[in-house]
Coordinates of C-alpha atoms in Angstrom, one line a residue:
X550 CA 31.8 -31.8 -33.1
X551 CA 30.9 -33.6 -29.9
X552 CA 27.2 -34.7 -29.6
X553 CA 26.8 -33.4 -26.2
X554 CA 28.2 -29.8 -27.1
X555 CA 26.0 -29.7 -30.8
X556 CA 22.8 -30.9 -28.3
X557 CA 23.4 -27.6 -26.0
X558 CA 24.3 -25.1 -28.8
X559 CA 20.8 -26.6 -29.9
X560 CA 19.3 -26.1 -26.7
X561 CA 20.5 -23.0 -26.2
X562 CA 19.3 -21.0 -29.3
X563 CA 15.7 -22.7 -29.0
X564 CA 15.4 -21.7 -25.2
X565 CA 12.9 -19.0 -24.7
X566 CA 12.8 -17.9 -21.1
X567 CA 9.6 -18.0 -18.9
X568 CA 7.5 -15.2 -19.2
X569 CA 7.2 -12.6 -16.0
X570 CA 4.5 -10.8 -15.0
X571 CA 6.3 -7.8 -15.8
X572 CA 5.5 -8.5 -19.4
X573 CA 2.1 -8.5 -18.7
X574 CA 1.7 -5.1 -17.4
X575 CA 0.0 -2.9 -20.0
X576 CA 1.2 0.5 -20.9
X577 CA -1.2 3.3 -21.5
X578 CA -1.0 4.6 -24.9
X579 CA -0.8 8.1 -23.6
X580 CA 2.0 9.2 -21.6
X581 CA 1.9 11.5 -18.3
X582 CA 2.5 15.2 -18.9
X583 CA 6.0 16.4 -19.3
X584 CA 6.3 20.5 -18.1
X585 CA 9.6 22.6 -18.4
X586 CA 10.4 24.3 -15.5
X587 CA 10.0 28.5 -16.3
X588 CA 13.4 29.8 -15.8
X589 CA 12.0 33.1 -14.5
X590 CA 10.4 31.8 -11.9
X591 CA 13.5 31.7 -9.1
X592 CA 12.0 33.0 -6.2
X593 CA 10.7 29.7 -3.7
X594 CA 6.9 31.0 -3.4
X595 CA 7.2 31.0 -7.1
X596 CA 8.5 27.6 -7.7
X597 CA 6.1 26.2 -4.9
X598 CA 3.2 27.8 -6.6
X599 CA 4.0 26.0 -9.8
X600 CA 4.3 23.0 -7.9
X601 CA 1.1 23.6 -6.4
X602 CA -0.7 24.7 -9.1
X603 CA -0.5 20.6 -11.1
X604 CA -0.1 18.9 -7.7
X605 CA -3.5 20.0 -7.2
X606 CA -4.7 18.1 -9.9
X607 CA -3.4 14.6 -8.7
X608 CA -1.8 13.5 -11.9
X609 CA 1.5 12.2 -12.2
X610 CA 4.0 14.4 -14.4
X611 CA 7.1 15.3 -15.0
X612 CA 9.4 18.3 -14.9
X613 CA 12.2 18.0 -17.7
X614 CA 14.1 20.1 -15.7
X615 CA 14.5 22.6 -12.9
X616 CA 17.9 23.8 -12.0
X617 CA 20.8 21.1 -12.7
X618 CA 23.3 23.2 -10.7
X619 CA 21.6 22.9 -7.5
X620 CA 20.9 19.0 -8.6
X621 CA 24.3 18.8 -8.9
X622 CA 25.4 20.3 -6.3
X623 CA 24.0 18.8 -4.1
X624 CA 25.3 14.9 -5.8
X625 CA 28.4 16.0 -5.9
X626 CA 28.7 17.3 -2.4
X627 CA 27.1 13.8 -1.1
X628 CA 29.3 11.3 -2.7
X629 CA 32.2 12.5 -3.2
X630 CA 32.8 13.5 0.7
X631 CA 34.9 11.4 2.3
X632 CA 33.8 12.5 6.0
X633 CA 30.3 11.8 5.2
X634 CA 29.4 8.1 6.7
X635 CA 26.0 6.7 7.0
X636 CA 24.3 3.7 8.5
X637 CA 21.5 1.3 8.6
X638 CA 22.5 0.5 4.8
X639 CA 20.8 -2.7 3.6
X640 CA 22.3 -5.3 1.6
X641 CA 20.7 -8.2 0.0
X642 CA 21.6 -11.1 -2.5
X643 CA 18.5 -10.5 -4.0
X644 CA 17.9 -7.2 -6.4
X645 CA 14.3 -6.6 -5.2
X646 CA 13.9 -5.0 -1.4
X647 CA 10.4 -4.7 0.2
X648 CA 10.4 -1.5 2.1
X649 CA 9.2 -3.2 5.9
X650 CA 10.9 -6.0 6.1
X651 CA 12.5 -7.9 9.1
X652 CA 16.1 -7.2 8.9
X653 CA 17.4 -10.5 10.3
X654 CA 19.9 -12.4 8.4
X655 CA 18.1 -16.0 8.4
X656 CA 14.4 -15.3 9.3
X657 CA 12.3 -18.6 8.8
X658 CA 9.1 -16.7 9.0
X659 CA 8.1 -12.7 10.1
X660 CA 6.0 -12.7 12.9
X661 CA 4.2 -9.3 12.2
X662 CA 2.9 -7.2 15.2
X663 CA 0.3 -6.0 13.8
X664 CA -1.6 -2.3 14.2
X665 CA -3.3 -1.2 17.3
X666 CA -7.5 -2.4 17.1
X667 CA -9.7 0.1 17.2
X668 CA -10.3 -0.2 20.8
X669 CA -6.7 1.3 21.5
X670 CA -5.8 -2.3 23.0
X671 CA -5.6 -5.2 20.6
X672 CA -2.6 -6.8 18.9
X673 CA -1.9 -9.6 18.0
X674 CA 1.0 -11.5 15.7
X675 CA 0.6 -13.4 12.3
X676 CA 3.5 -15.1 10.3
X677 CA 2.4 -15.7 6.9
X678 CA 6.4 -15.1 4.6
X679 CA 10.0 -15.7 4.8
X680 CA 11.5 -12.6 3.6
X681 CA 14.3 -12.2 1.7
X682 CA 17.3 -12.0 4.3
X683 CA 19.1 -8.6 4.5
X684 CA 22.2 -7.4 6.4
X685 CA 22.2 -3.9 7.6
X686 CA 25.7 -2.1 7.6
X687 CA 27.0 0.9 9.7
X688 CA 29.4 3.4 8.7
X689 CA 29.3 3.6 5.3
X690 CA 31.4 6.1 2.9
X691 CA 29.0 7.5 0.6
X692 CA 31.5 7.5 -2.0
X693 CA 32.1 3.5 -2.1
X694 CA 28.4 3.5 -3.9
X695 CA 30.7 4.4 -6.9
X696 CA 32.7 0.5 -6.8
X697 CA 31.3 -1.5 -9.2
X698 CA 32.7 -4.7 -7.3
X699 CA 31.9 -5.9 -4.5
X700 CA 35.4 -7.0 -3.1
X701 CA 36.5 -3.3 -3.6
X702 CA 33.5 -1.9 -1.2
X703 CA 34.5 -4.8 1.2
X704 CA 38.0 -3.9 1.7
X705 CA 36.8 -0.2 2.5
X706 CA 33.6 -1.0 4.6
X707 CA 34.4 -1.0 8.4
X708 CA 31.3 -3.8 8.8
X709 CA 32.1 -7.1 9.6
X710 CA 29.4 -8.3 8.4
X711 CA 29.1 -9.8 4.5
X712 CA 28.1 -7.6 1.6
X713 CA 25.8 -9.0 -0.7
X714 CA 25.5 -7.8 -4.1
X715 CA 22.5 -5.0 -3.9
X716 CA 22.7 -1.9 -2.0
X717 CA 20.3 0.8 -0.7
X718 CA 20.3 3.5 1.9
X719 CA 17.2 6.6 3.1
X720 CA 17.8 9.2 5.6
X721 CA 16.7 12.5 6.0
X722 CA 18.4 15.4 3.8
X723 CA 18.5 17.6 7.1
X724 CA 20.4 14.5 9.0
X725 CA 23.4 14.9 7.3
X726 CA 25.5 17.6 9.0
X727 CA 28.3 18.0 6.6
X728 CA 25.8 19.2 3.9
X729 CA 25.6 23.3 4.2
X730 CA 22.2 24.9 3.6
X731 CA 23.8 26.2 0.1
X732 CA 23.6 22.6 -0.9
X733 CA 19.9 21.2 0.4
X734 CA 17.9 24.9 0.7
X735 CA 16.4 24.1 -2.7
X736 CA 13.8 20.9 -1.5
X737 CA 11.3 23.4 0.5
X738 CA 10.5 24.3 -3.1
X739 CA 8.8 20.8 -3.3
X740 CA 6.8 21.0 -0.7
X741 CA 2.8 20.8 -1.1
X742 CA 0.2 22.8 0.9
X743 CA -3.3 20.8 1.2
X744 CA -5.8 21.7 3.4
X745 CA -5.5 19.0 6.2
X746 CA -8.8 20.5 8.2
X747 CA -6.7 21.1 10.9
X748 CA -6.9 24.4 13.3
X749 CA -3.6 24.2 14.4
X750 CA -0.8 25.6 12.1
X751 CA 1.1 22.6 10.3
X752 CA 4.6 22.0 11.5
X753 CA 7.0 22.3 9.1
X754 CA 8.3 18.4 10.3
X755 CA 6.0 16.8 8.2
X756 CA 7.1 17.7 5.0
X757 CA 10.2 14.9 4.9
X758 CA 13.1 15.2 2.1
X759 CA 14.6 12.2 2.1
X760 CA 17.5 10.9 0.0
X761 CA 17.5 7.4 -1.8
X762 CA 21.0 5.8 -2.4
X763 CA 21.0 2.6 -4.1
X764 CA 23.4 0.2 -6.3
X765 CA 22.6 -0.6 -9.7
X766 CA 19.7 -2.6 -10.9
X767 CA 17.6 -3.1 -7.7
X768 CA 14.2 -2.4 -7.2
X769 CA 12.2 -0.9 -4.9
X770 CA 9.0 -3.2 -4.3
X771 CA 5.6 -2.4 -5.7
X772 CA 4.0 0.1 -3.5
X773 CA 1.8 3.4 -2.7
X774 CA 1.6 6.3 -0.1
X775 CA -0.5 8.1 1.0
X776 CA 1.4 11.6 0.7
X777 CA 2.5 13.7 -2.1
X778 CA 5.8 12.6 -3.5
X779 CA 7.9 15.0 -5.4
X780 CA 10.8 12.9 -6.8
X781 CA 14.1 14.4 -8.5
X782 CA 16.7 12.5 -9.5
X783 CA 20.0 13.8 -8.5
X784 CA 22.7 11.2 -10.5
X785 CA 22.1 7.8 -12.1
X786 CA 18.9 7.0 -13.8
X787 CA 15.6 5.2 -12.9
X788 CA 12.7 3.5 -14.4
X789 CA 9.5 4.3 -12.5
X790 CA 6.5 2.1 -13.4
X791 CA 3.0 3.9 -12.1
X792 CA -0.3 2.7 -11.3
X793 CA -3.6 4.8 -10.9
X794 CA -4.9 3.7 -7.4
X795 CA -8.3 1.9 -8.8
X796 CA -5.2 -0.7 -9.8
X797 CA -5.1 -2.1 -6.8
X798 CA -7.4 -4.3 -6.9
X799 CA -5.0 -6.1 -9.9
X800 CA -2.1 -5.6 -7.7
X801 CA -2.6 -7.6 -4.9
X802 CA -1.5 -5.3 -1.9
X803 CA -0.7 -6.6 1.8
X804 CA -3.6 -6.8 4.2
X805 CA -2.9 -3.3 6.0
X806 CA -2.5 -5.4 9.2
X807 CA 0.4 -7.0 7.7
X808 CA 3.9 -5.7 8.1
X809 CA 4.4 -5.0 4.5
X810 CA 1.2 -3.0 4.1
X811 CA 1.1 -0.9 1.1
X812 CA 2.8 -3.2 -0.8
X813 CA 2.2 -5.4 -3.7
X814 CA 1.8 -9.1 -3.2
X815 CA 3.2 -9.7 -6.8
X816 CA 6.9 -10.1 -7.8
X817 CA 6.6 -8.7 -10.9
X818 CA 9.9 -10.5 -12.0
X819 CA 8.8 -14.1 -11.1
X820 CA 7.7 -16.4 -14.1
X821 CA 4.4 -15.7 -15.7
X822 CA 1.4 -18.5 -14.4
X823 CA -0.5 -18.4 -16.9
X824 CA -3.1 -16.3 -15.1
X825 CA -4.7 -19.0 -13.5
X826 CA -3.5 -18.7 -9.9
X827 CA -4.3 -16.2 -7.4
X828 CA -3.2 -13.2 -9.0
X829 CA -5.5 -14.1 -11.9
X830 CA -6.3 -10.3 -11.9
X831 CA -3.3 -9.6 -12.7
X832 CA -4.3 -9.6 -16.4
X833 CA -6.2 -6.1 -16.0
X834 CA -3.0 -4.2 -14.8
X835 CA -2.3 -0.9 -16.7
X836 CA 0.4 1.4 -15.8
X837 CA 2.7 4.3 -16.8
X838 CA 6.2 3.5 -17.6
X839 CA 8.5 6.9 -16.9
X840 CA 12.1 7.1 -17.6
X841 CA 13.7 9.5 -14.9
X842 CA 16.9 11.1 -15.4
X843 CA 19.3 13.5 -13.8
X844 CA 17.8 17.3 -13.3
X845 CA 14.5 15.6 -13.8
X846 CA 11.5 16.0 -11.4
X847 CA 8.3 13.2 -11.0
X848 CA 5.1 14.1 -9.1
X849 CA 3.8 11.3 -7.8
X850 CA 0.5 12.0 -6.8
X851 CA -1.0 10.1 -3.0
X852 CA -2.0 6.6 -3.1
X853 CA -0.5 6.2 -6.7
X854 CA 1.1 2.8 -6.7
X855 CA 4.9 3.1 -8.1
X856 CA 7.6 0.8 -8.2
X857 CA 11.2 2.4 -9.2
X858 CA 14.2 0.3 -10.6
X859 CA 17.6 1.9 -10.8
X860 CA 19.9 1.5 -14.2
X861 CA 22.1 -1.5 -14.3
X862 CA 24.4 1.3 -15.7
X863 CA 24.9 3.1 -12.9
X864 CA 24.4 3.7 -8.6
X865 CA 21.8 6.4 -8.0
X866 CA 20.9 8.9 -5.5
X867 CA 17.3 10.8 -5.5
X868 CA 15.7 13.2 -3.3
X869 CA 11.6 12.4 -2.4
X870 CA 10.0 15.3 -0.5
X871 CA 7.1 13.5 0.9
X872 CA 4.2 15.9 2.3
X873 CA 0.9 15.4 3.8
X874 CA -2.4 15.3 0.9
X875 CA -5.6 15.8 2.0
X876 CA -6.9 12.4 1.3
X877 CA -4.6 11.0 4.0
X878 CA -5.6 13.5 6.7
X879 CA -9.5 12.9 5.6
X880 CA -9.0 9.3 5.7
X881 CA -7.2 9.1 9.1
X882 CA -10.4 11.4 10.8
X883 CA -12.8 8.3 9.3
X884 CA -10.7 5.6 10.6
X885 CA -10.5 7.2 13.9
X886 CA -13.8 8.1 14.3
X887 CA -15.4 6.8 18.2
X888 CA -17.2 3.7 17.5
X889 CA -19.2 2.6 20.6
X890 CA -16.9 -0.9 21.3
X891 CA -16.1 -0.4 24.8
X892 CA -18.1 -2.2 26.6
X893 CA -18.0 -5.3 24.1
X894 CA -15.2 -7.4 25.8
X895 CA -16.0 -11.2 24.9
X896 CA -15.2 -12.5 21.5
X897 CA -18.8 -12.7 20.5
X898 CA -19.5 -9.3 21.6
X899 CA -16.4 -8.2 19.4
X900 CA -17.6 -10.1 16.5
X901 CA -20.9 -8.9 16.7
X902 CA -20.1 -5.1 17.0
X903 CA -17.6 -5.4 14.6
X904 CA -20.2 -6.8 12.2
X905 CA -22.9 -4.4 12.9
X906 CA -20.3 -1.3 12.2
X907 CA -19.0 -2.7 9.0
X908 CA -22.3 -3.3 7.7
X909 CA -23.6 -0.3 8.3
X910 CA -20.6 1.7 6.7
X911 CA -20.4 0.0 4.0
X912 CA -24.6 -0.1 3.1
X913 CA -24.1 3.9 3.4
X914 CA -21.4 4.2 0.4
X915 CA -23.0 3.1 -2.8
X916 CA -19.8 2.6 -4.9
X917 CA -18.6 -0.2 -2.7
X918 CA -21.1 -2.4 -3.6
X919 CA -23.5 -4.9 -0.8
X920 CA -21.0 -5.9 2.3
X921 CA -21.0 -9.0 0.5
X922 CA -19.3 -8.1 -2.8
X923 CA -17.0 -5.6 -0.7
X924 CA -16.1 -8.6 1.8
X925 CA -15.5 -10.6 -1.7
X926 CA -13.0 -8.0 -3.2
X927 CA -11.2 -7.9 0.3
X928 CA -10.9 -11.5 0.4
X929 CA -9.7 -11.7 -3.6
X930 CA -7.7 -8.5 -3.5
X931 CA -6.1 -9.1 -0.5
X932 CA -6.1 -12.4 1.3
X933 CA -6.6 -15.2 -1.0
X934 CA -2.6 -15.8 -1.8
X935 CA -2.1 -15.8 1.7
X936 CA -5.0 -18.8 2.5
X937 CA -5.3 -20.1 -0.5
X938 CA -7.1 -23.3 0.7
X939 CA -9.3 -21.3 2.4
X940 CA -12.8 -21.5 0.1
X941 CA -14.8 -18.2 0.6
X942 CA -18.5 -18.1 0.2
X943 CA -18.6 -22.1 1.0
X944 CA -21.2 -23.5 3.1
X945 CA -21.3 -21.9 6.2
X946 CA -20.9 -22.9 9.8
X947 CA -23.7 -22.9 12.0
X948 CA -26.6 -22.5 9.9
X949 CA -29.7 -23.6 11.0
X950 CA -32.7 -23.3 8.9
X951 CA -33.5 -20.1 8.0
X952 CA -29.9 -18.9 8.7
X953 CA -28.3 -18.9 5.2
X954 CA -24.7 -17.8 4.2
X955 CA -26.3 -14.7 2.9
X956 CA -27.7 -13.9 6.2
X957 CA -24.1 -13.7 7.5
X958 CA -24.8 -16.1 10.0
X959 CA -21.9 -18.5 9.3
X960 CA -20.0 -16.2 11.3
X961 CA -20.9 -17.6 14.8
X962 CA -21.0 -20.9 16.0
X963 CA -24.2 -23.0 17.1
X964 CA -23.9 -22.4 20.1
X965 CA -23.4 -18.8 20.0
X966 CA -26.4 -17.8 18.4
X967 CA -28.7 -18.0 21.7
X968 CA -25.6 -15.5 23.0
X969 CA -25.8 -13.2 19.7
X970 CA -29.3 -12.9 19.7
X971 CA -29.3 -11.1 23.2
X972 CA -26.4 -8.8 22.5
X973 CA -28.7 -7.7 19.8
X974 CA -31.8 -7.5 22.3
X975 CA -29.8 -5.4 24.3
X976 CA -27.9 -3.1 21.5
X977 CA -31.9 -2.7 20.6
X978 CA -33.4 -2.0 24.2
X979 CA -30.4 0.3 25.0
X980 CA -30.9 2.6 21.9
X981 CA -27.3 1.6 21.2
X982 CA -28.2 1.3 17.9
X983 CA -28.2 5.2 17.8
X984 CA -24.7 5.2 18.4
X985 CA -23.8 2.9 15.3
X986 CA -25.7 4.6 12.7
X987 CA -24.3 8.4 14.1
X988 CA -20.6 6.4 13.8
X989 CA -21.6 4.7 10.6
X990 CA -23.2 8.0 9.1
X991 CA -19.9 9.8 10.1
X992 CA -17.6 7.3 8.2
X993 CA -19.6 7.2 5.2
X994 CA -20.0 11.1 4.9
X995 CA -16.4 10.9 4.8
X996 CA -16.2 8.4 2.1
X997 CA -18.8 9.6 -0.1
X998 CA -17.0 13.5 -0.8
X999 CA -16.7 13.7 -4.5
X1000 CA -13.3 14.4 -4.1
X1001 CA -12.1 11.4 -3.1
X1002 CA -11.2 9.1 -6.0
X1003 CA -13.0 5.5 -5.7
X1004 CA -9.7 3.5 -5.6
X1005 CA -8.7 5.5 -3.0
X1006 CA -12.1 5.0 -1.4
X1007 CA -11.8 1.0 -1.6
X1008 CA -8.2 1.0 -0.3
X1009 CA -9.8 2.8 3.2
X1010 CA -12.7 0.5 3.2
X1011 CA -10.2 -2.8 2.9
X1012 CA -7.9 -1.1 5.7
X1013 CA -11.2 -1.0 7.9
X1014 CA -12.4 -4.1 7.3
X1015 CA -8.8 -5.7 8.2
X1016 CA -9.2 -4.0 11.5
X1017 CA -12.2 -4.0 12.3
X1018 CA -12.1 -8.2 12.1
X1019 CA -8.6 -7.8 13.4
X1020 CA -10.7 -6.3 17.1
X1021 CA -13.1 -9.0 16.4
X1022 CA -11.1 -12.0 16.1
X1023 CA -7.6 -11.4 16.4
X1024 CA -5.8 -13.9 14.4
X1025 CA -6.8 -17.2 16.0
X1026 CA -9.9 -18.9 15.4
X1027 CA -13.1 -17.2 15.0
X1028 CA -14.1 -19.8 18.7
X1029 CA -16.5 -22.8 18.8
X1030 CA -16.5 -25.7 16.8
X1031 CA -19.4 -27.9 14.6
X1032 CA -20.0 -31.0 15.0
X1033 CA -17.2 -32.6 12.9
X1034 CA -15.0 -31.2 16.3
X1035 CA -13.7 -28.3 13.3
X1036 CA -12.6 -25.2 14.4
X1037 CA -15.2 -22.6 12.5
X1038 CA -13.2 -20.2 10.3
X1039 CA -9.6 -19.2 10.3
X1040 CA -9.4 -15.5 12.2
X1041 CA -10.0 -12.4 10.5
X1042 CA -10.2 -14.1 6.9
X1043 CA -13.2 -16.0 8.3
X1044 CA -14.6 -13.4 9.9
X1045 CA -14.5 -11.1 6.4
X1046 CA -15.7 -14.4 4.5
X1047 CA -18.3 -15.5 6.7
X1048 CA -19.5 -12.1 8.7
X1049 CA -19.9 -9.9 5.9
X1050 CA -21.4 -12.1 3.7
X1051 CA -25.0 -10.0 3.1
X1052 CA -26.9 -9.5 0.6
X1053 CA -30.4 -9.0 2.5
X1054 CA -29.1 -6.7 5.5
X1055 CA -31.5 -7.7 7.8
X1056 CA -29.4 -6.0 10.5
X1057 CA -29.7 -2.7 9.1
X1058 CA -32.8 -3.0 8.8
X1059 CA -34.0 -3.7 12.1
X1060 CA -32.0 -0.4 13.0
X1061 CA -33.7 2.1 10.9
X1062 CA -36.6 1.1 8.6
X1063 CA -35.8 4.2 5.9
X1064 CA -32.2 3.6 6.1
X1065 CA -31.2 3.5 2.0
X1066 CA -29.8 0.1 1.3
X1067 CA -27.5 -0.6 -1.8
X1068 CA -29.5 -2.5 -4.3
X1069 CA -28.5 -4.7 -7.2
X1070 CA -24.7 -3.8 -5.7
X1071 CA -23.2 -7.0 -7.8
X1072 CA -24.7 -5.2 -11.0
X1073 CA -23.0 -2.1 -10.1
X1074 CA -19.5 -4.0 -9.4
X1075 CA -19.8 -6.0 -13.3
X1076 CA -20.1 -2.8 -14.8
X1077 CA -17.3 -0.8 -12.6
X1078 CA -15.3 -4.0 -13.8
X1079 CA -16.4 -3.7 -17.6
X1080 CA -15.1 -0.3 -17.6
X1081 CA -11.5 -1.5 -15.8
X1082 CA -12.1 0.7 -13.2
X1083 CA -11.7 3.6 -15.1
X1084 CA -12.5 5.9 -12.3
X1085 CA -8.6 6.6 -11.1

């Protein structure tokens, strides 16, 4: 036998592949609730009180079946019509697809507008990854989701542009005319009612069915939202991996002032390190693992991570109905709750404010820890893959004696202090300090309803924080310079390293002398973390 083929035969059956993170993931030992669907409940105030009734207790489960001729109906109708085109289909060489990303063909680098800063006015751009190029297609037969190869759906497809070999489409059930109300009346029955404390009656608009179309064997990336998500799987099969929300903090999401927000930093396909790089946390992830098949219905309750593969056996098509939870209409009146920035124009007025707010807010809600260990979980949790040179909790700029890191004085440069010191003075003189504690007290009220789940809590926090230092900072340098000539900090991850590093809040302090601080906070963060965050 030739020595070159015997050495590869040799090679080849010793070769274990590379780990992924995938196959670090643990699976619970117990699995998520499986109902059957009563067959005498047919009337749609019956099904949606079913619904209802479990939604209510935001835990994922799944219905083995509800009514396969409607679910089939309803398939068979969408892709086997031949007038039935859509558009905006993506394509991508690549079998994961990240739900916001740029859709140029050869991006270099996304530069992200980012969201609007608190003060209605700010935004700014930051390009931090090349994303995986896509190529959007327009007037697309439904039915050529069925070809298996790709040269057959190319002869067919009127695009000019070049297919690559993973496919997936969303639109609105309601957008596609040729469907009859015989074939898509069923979805209202999905629908979930929370009390969104509004006055107004709820328009009906915001509860969303949406059809997924996709090719086999791609993946939607890692992800969370913050509505309810009914999910029913009209044809095809799909493998849903979920995550309570207090995994987060092992999943790495985006800043929320990133385009890909709500998404996890991790490819959970890319080759195991070992655990010792940045998503070291990654270690601690546990997770669901539900196998979804036609006529079958998941809840997916809000801020649940999830990330859903398709079989390599087949294309499928699924129907989400998305609608509003409470948590995400509670959590939008905190966010946009008046803080008194307006008359804080200059960088070291922003930073200032900025500081004062967030330390206030987060001193008021106990399970987040000090401002220092929250500013250390949004730095780990968050940013620390995206700057990884940058050392947090290192010696800090601008320190004179008596201003230590844990003062949070690192924040401002030399010679800003003087400037800091009177915007303080005047904050103080002004009784502006009222209007901090009423916004901080109004936040934290919010945060601190038993209701609301702590991971769900820490996710707000961290979209605050991003923000907040997002108004402060922008993305550019935090301004001044020491005396090596260096440029103090690098934008809003300086600002959450080196402005929210307390432990003694003098700040607080100074505002309200029997204002209750947090107290031994990194105590209370060891043992949240010796329990994995069993709080969902």
């Amino acid at each position: 036998m030739n020595f070159l083929l015997l050495l590869s035969l040799l090679i080849s059956s010793t070769y274990v592949a590379p780990a992924t993170f995938q196959e670090q993931i643990k699976i619970y030992n117990q699995t998520i609730e499986i109902k059957t669907f009563p067959s005498s409940l047919t009337a749609p105030s019956e099904v949606q009180n079913f619904i209802q009734k479990h939604a209510s207790k935001r835990r994922p489960f799944k219905l083995a079946s509800y009514d396969p001729k409607a679910l089939k109906t309803l398939s068979s109708s969408f892709l086997n019509n031949d007038d039935i085109e859509i558009s905006n289909v993506r394509t991508s060489p690549k079998f994961i697809f990240a739900l916001r990303q740029s859709l140029e063909t050869n991006p270099s680098a996304l530069n992200i507008p980012s969201l609007r800063g608190v003060d209605g006015k700010s935004a700014v751009d930051i390009g931090v990854i090349t994303p995986t190029p896509q190529t959007v297609l327009n007037n697309v037969k439904t039915n050529q989701f069925k070809s298996k190869f790709k040269s057959k759906f190319k002869s067919k497809s009127k695009s000019k542009h070049s297919i690559g070999d993973y496919m997936y489409w969303t639109g609105d059930l309601r957008g596609v005319k040729q469907l009859t109300d015989d074939d898509i009346s069923f979805w209202i029955n999905f629908v979930v009612f929370d009390d969104l404390g509004t006055e107004e009656e709820v328009d009906d608009d915001v509860h969303v069915p949406m059809l997924w179309l996709s090719s086999p064997a791609i993946s939607a990336q890692t992800h969370y939202d913050k509505s309810h998500n009914l999910f029913i799987q009209l044809h095809g099969t799909k493998r849903i991996m979920l995550f309570p929300p207090a995994q987060g903090r092992n999943l790495y999401s985006y800043p929320s002032i990133h385009s890909a927000k709500k998404q996890s930093q991790v490819s959970f396909n890319d080759a195991w390190d070992g655990g010792g790089g940045v998503f070291s946390n990654f270690t601690n992830v546990q997770g669901y693992e539900v196998e979804l098949k036609e006529g079958e219905v998941l809840y997916i309750p809000p801020f649940w991570w999830h990330q859903i593969t398709t079989s390599p056996e087949s294309h499928a098509l699924s129907l989400s109905v998305v609608s509003p939870s409470w948590e995400e209409a509670v959590l939008a009146k905190a966010f946009w709750t008046p803080v008194p920035f307006k008359n804080f124009t200059s960088s070291v007025e922003r930073k200032v404010a900025a500081q004062m707010l967030l330390v206030h807010v987060i001193s008021r809600v106990p399970s987040l820890g000090s401002p220092q260990l929250f500013a250390n979980f949004v730095f780990e949790a968050r940013w620390q893959s995206l700057y990884e040179d940058f050392e947090f909790g290192g010696e800090g700029e601008g320190q004179g004696e008596g201003q230590g890191q844990g003062q949070g004085q690192g924040c401002f440069a030399e010679e800003e202090l003087e400037e800091v010191e009177k915007i303080r003075g005047a904050i103080f003189d002004s009784d502006g300090d009222e209007l901090f504690v009423e916004a901080a007290e109004g936040i934290a009220n919010i945060l601190n309803d038993e209701l609301l789940l702590n991971g769900i809590r820490m996710v707000f926090m961290a979209d605050y924080v991003d923000s907040l230092a997002q108004f402060a900072v922008g993305m550019g340098g935090m301004g001044g310079k020491d005396e090596h000539d260096n440029e103090i900090g690098a934008g809003v991850v300086g600002f959450i390293a080196n402005c929210l590093n307390y432990d003694a809040i003098d700040i607080v302090q100074e505002f309200d002398e029997d204002t209750i601080l947090v107290e031994n906070g990194d105590r209370d963060r060891e043992n949240e973390n010796e329990n994995g965050y069993r709080d969902l």
